[in-house]
């Protein structure tokens, strides 16, 4: 019975912890999207990093805490992409734009450069500027005509091409990241249970 408790208790606590952290990340992504505020992403990222590295600062150094922080940041990036794509899939309208100019600007979240395209709308919702890809360059040329999908509410980032479809990939990738987060928490939670060994269960004559 006690062996079962030692196995199930850390697993249950780790599962609850992983789900709780996933829910916090989900709230951050939803708040950032609904408020159209990139600073919420930045603040949420900073809070997650501090929360994960605090145990190391307090005397529990472990690479697992670093791994947990990276997994949470990965989940946050996927969820932010998920809500954007879901909005474009549900509410997006397809149009065509002509590129008038390109300007590079520093991106606060990725610490890299992002292209901003000044455009004229040929058909579709009104636009004046389109932000290019964060991790992949769109390679739009001045004078070129391109298809875009726009959220009329102005919440989702303008998408390149037509309807992007449901965010199946983002949801699927969260599963292994969530499993990794569970494993990190389980590795930490199981230690106190396996260190406890009641005297009654020790072999006769064993060392105390």
Short mmCIF file of C-alpha atoms in Angstrom, two decimals:
data_model
loop_
_atom_site.label_atom_id
_atom_site.label_comp_id
_atom_site.label_asym_id
_atom_site.label_seq_id
_atom_site.Cartn_x
_atom_site.Cartn_y
_atom_site.Cartn_z
CA UNK A 1 0.00 0.00 0.00
CA UNK A 2 2.75 2.41 0.95
CA UNK A 3 4.67 1.59 -2.22
CA UNK A 4 1.58 2.51 -4.23
CA UNK A 5 1.26 5.80 -2.38
CA UNK A 6 4.93 6.56 -2.96
CA UNK A 7 4.38 6.08 -6.70
CA UNK A 8 0.99 7.73 -7.13
CA UNK A 9 1.33 10.73 -4.80
CA UNK A 10 4.30 12.34 -6.61
CA UNK A 11 2.71 11.56 -9.99
CA UNK A 12 -0.59 13.16 -8.99
CA UNK A 13 1.14 16.23 -7.56
CA UNK A 14 3.30 16.59 -10.66
CA UNK A 15 0.30 16.24 -12.97
CA UNK A 16 -1.59 18.89 -11.03
CA UNK A 17 1.45 21.17 -11.06
CA UNK A 18 2.01 20.75 -14.80
CA UNK A 19 -1.65 21.47 -15.54
CA UNK A 20 -1.60 24.49 -13.24
CA UNK A 21 1.47 25.93 -14.99
CA UNK A 22 -0.11 25.23 -18.39
CA UNK A 23 -3.24 27.11 -17.24
CA UNK A 24 -1.13 30.10 -16.13
CA UNK A 25 0.63 30.20 -19.50
CA UNK A 26 -2.74 29.92 -21.23
CA UNK A 27 -4.04 32.94 -19.29
CA UNK A 28 -0.94 34.94 -20.24
CA UNK A 29 -1.38 34.11 -23.93
CA UNK A 30 -5.10 34.93 -23.86
CA UNK A 31 -4.55 38.22 -22.01
CA UNK A 32 -1.81 39.28 -24.41
CA UNK A 33 -4.02 38.47 -27.39
CA UNK A 34 -7.23 40.07 -26.15
CA UNK A 35 -5.45 43.25 -25.02
CA UNK A 36 -3.22 43.29 -28.10
CA UNK A 37 -0.37 44.04 -25.72
CA UNK A 38 3.07 42.57 -26.37
CA UNK A 39 4.27 43.76 -22.95
CA UNK A 40 2.08 41.08 -21.36
CA UNK A 41 4.09 38.43 -23.23
CA UNK A 42 7.30 40.02 -21.99
CA UNK A 43 6.07 40.30 -18.40
CA UNK A 44 4.74 36.74 -18.45
CA UNK A 45 8.04 35.43 -19.82
CA UNK A 46 9.97 37.27 -17.12
CA UNK A 47 7.66 35.93 -14.40
CA UNK A 48 8.02 32.34 -15.67
CA UNK A 49 11.80 32.63 -15.76
CA UNK A 50 11.96 34.07 -12.25
CA UNK A 51 9.58 31.41 -10.95
CA UNK A 52 11.63 28.58 -12.43
CA UNK A 53 15.08 29.90 -11.50
CA UNK A 54 14.12 30.98 -7.98
CA UNK A 55 14.58 27.45 -6.54
CA UNK A 56 18.13 27.42 -7.96
CA UNK A 57 18.87 30.75 -6.32
CA UNK A 58 17.45 29.50 -3.03
CA UNK A 59 19.80 26.54 -2.88
CA UNK A 60 18.25 23.90 -5.16
CA UNK A 61 20.50 24.13 -8.22
CA UNK A 62 19.47 21.76 -10.97
CA UNK A 63 19.45 21.68 -14.75
CA UNK A 64 15.89 20.40 -14.50
CA UNK A 65 14.70 23.86 -13.39
CA UNK A 66 16.33 25.34 -16.50
CA UNK A 67 14.66 22.68 -18.61
CA UNK A 68 11.31 23.47 -16.98
CA UNK A 69 11.71 27.17 -17.81
CA UNK A 70 12.50 26.39 -21.44
CA UNK A 71 9.50 24.07 -21.70
CA UNK A 72 7.19 26.76 -20.30
CA UNK A 73 8.54 29.35 -22.73
CA UNK A 74 7.99 26.89 -25.58
CA UNK A 75 4.39 26.33 -24.48
CA UNK A 76 3.83 30.09 -24.23
CA UNK A 77 5.15 30.63 -27.77
CA UNK A 78 2.95 27.84 -29.12
CA UNK A 79 -0.16 29.11 -27.33
CA UNK A 80 0.43 32.65 -28.56
CA UNK A 81 0.72 31.33 -32.10
CA UNK A 82 -2.34 29.14 -31.54
CA UNK A 83 -4.69 31.96 -30.52
CA UNK A 84 -3.49 34.09 -33.45
CA UNK A 85 -4.06 31.33 -35.99
CA UNK A 86 -7.39 30.33 -34.47
CA UNK A 87 -8.61 33.94 -34.76
CA UNK A 88 -7.53 34.12 -38.41
CA UNK A 89 -9.18 30.77 -39.09
CA UNK A 90 -12.50 31.77 -37.49
CA UNK A 91 -12.77 35.47 -38.27
CA UNK A 92 -10.11 36.19 -40.89
CA UNK A 93 -10.85 37.78 -44.25
CA UNK A 94 -8.59 37.22 -47.23
CA UNK A 95 -7.33 40.16 -49.28
CA UNK A 96 -4.47 41.28 -51.50
CA UNK A 97 -1.90 43.97 -50.87
CA UNK A 98 0.88 45.67 -52.83
CA UNK A 99 4.13 46.38 -51.00
CA UNK A 100 5.18 50.04 -51.08
CA UNK A 101 8.18 49.87 -48.74
CA UNK A 102 10.09 47.76 -46.23
CA UNK A 103 11.47 48.89 -42.89
CA UNK A 104 13.43 46.80 -40.39
CA UNK A 105 12.75 47.20 -36.67
CA UNK A 106 14.02 45.56 -33.49
CA UNK A 107 11.71 42.94 -32.00
CA UNK A 108 11.56 43.09 -28.21
CA UNK A 109 10.59 39.45 -27.67
CA UNK A 110 12.90 37.62 -30.08
CA UNK A 111 15.78 40.14 -29.77
CA UNK A 112 16.06 40.07 -33.56
CA UNK A 113 15.00 42.23 -36.46
CA UNK A 114 11.54 42.10 -38.00
CA UNK A 115 10.44 43.49 -41.37
CA UNK A 116 7.53 45.90 -41.43
CA UNK A 117 5.91 46.30 -44.85
CA UNK A 118 4.08 49.46 -45.86
CA UNK A 119 1.27 48.31 -48.14
CA UNK A 120 -1.66 49.51 -50.18
CA UNK A 121 -4.76 47.32 -50.07
CA UNK A 122 -6.06 46.09 -53.43
CA UNK A 123 -9.03 44.32 -51.86
CA UNK A 124 -9.99 43.30 -48.35
CA UNK A 125 -9.88 44.99 -44.93
CA UNK A 126 -7.91 48.25 -44.64
CA UNK A 127 -4.22 48.00 -43.76
CA UNK A 128 -1.32 50.41 -43.69
CA UNK A 129 1.47 48.24 -42.35
CA UNK A 130 2.08 44.50 -42.15
CA UNK A 131 4.54 42.86 -39.78
CA UNK A 132 6.64 40.13 -41.34
CA UNK A 133 7.61 36.82 -39.80
CA UNK A 134 9.51 36.78 -36.52
CA UNK A 135 11.59 33.66 -37.11
CA UNK A 136 11.27 33.34 -40.90
CA UNK A 137 11.68 36.16 -43.40
CA UNK A 138 8.72 36.61 -45.77
CA UNK A 139 10.96 37.92 -48.56
CA UNK A 140 8.33 40.32 -49.84
CA UNK A 141 9.60 42.68 -52.51
CA UNK A 142 8.64 46.31 -53.07
CA UNK A 143 6.06 46.45 -55.84
CA UNK A 144 5.00 42.83 -55.32
CA UNK A 145 1.40 41.75 -54.77
CA UNK A 146 0.64 39.25 -52.02
CA UNK A 147 -2.28 37.47 -50.39
CA UNK A 148 -2.96 38.12 -46.70
CA UNK A 149 -5.53 37.07 -44.12
CA UNK A 150 -6.68 39.81 -41.76
CA UNK A 151 -8.59 39.70 -38.48
CA UNK A 152 -11.21 42.49 -38.88
CA UNK A 153 -11.17 43.00 -35.10
CA UNK A 154 -7.48 43.91 -35.26
CA UNK A 155 -6.44 41.39 -32.60
CA UNK A 156 -4.56 38.73 -34.55
CA UNK A 157 -1.33 39.38 -36.43
CA UNK A 158 -1.85 39.61 -40.18
CA UNK A 159 -1.28 36.21 -41.75
CA UNK A 160 0.54 35.50 -44.99
CA UNK A 161 -1.56 33.66 -47.58
CA UNK A 162 -5.14 32.44 -47.28
CA UNK A 163 -7.00 30.76 -44.43
CA UNK A 164 -4.30 29.12 -42.26
CA UNK A 165 -6.71 26.48 -40.95
CA UNK A 166 -7.12 25.31 -37.38
CA UNK A 167 -3.93 25.44 -35.22
CA UNK A 168 -3.56 21.66 -35.06
CA UNK A 169 0.25 21.68 -35.10
CA UNK A 170 0.54 24.13 -32.20
CA UNK A 171 -1.84 22.04 -30.10
CA UNK A 172 -0.05 18.80 -30.95
CA UNK A 173 3.38 20.19 -30.07
CA UNK A 174 2.15 21.23 -26.63
CA UNK A 175 1.60 17.58 -25.72
CA UNK A 176 5.29 16.52 -25.63
CA UNK A 177 6.25 19.82 -23.99
CA UNK A 178 3.60 19.26 -21.33
CA UNK A 179 4.83 15.70 -20.84
CA UNK A 180 8.36 17.01 -20.40
CA UNK A 181 7.15 19.52 -17.83
CA UNK A 182 5.37 16.73 -15.95
CA UNK A 183 8.58 14.69 -15.95
CA UNK A 184 10.62 17.61 -14.56
CA UNK A 185 8.11 18.13 -11.75
CA UNK A 186 7.84 14.40 -11.07
CA UNK A 187 11.61 14.04 -10.74
CA UNK A 188 11.56 16.70 -8.04
CA UNK A 189 8.37 15.51 -6.30
CA UNK A 190 9.39 11.86 -5.99
CA UNK A 191 12.57 12.52 -4.01
CA UNK A 192 11.00 13.26 -0.60
CA UNK A 193 8.77 10.17 -0.90
CA UNK A 194 11.64 7.84 -1.72
CA UNK A 195 13.78 9.25 1.07
CA UNK A 196 11.12 8.40 3.62
CA UNK A 197 11.49 4.84 4.78
CA UNK A 198 9.72 3.97 8.01
CA UNK A 199 11.67 1.95 10.56
CA UNK A 200 9.08 -0.82 10.37
CA UNK A 201 9.94 -1.46 6.73
CA UNK A 202 13.70 -1.72 7.28
CA UNK A 203 15.24 -5.19 7.42
CA UNK A 204 16.08 -6.55 10.90
CA UNK A 205 19.49 -5.45 12.01
CA UNK A 206 19.66 -2.81 9.32
CA UNK A 207 21.46 0.46 9.84
CA UNK A 208 19.47 3.45 11.06
#
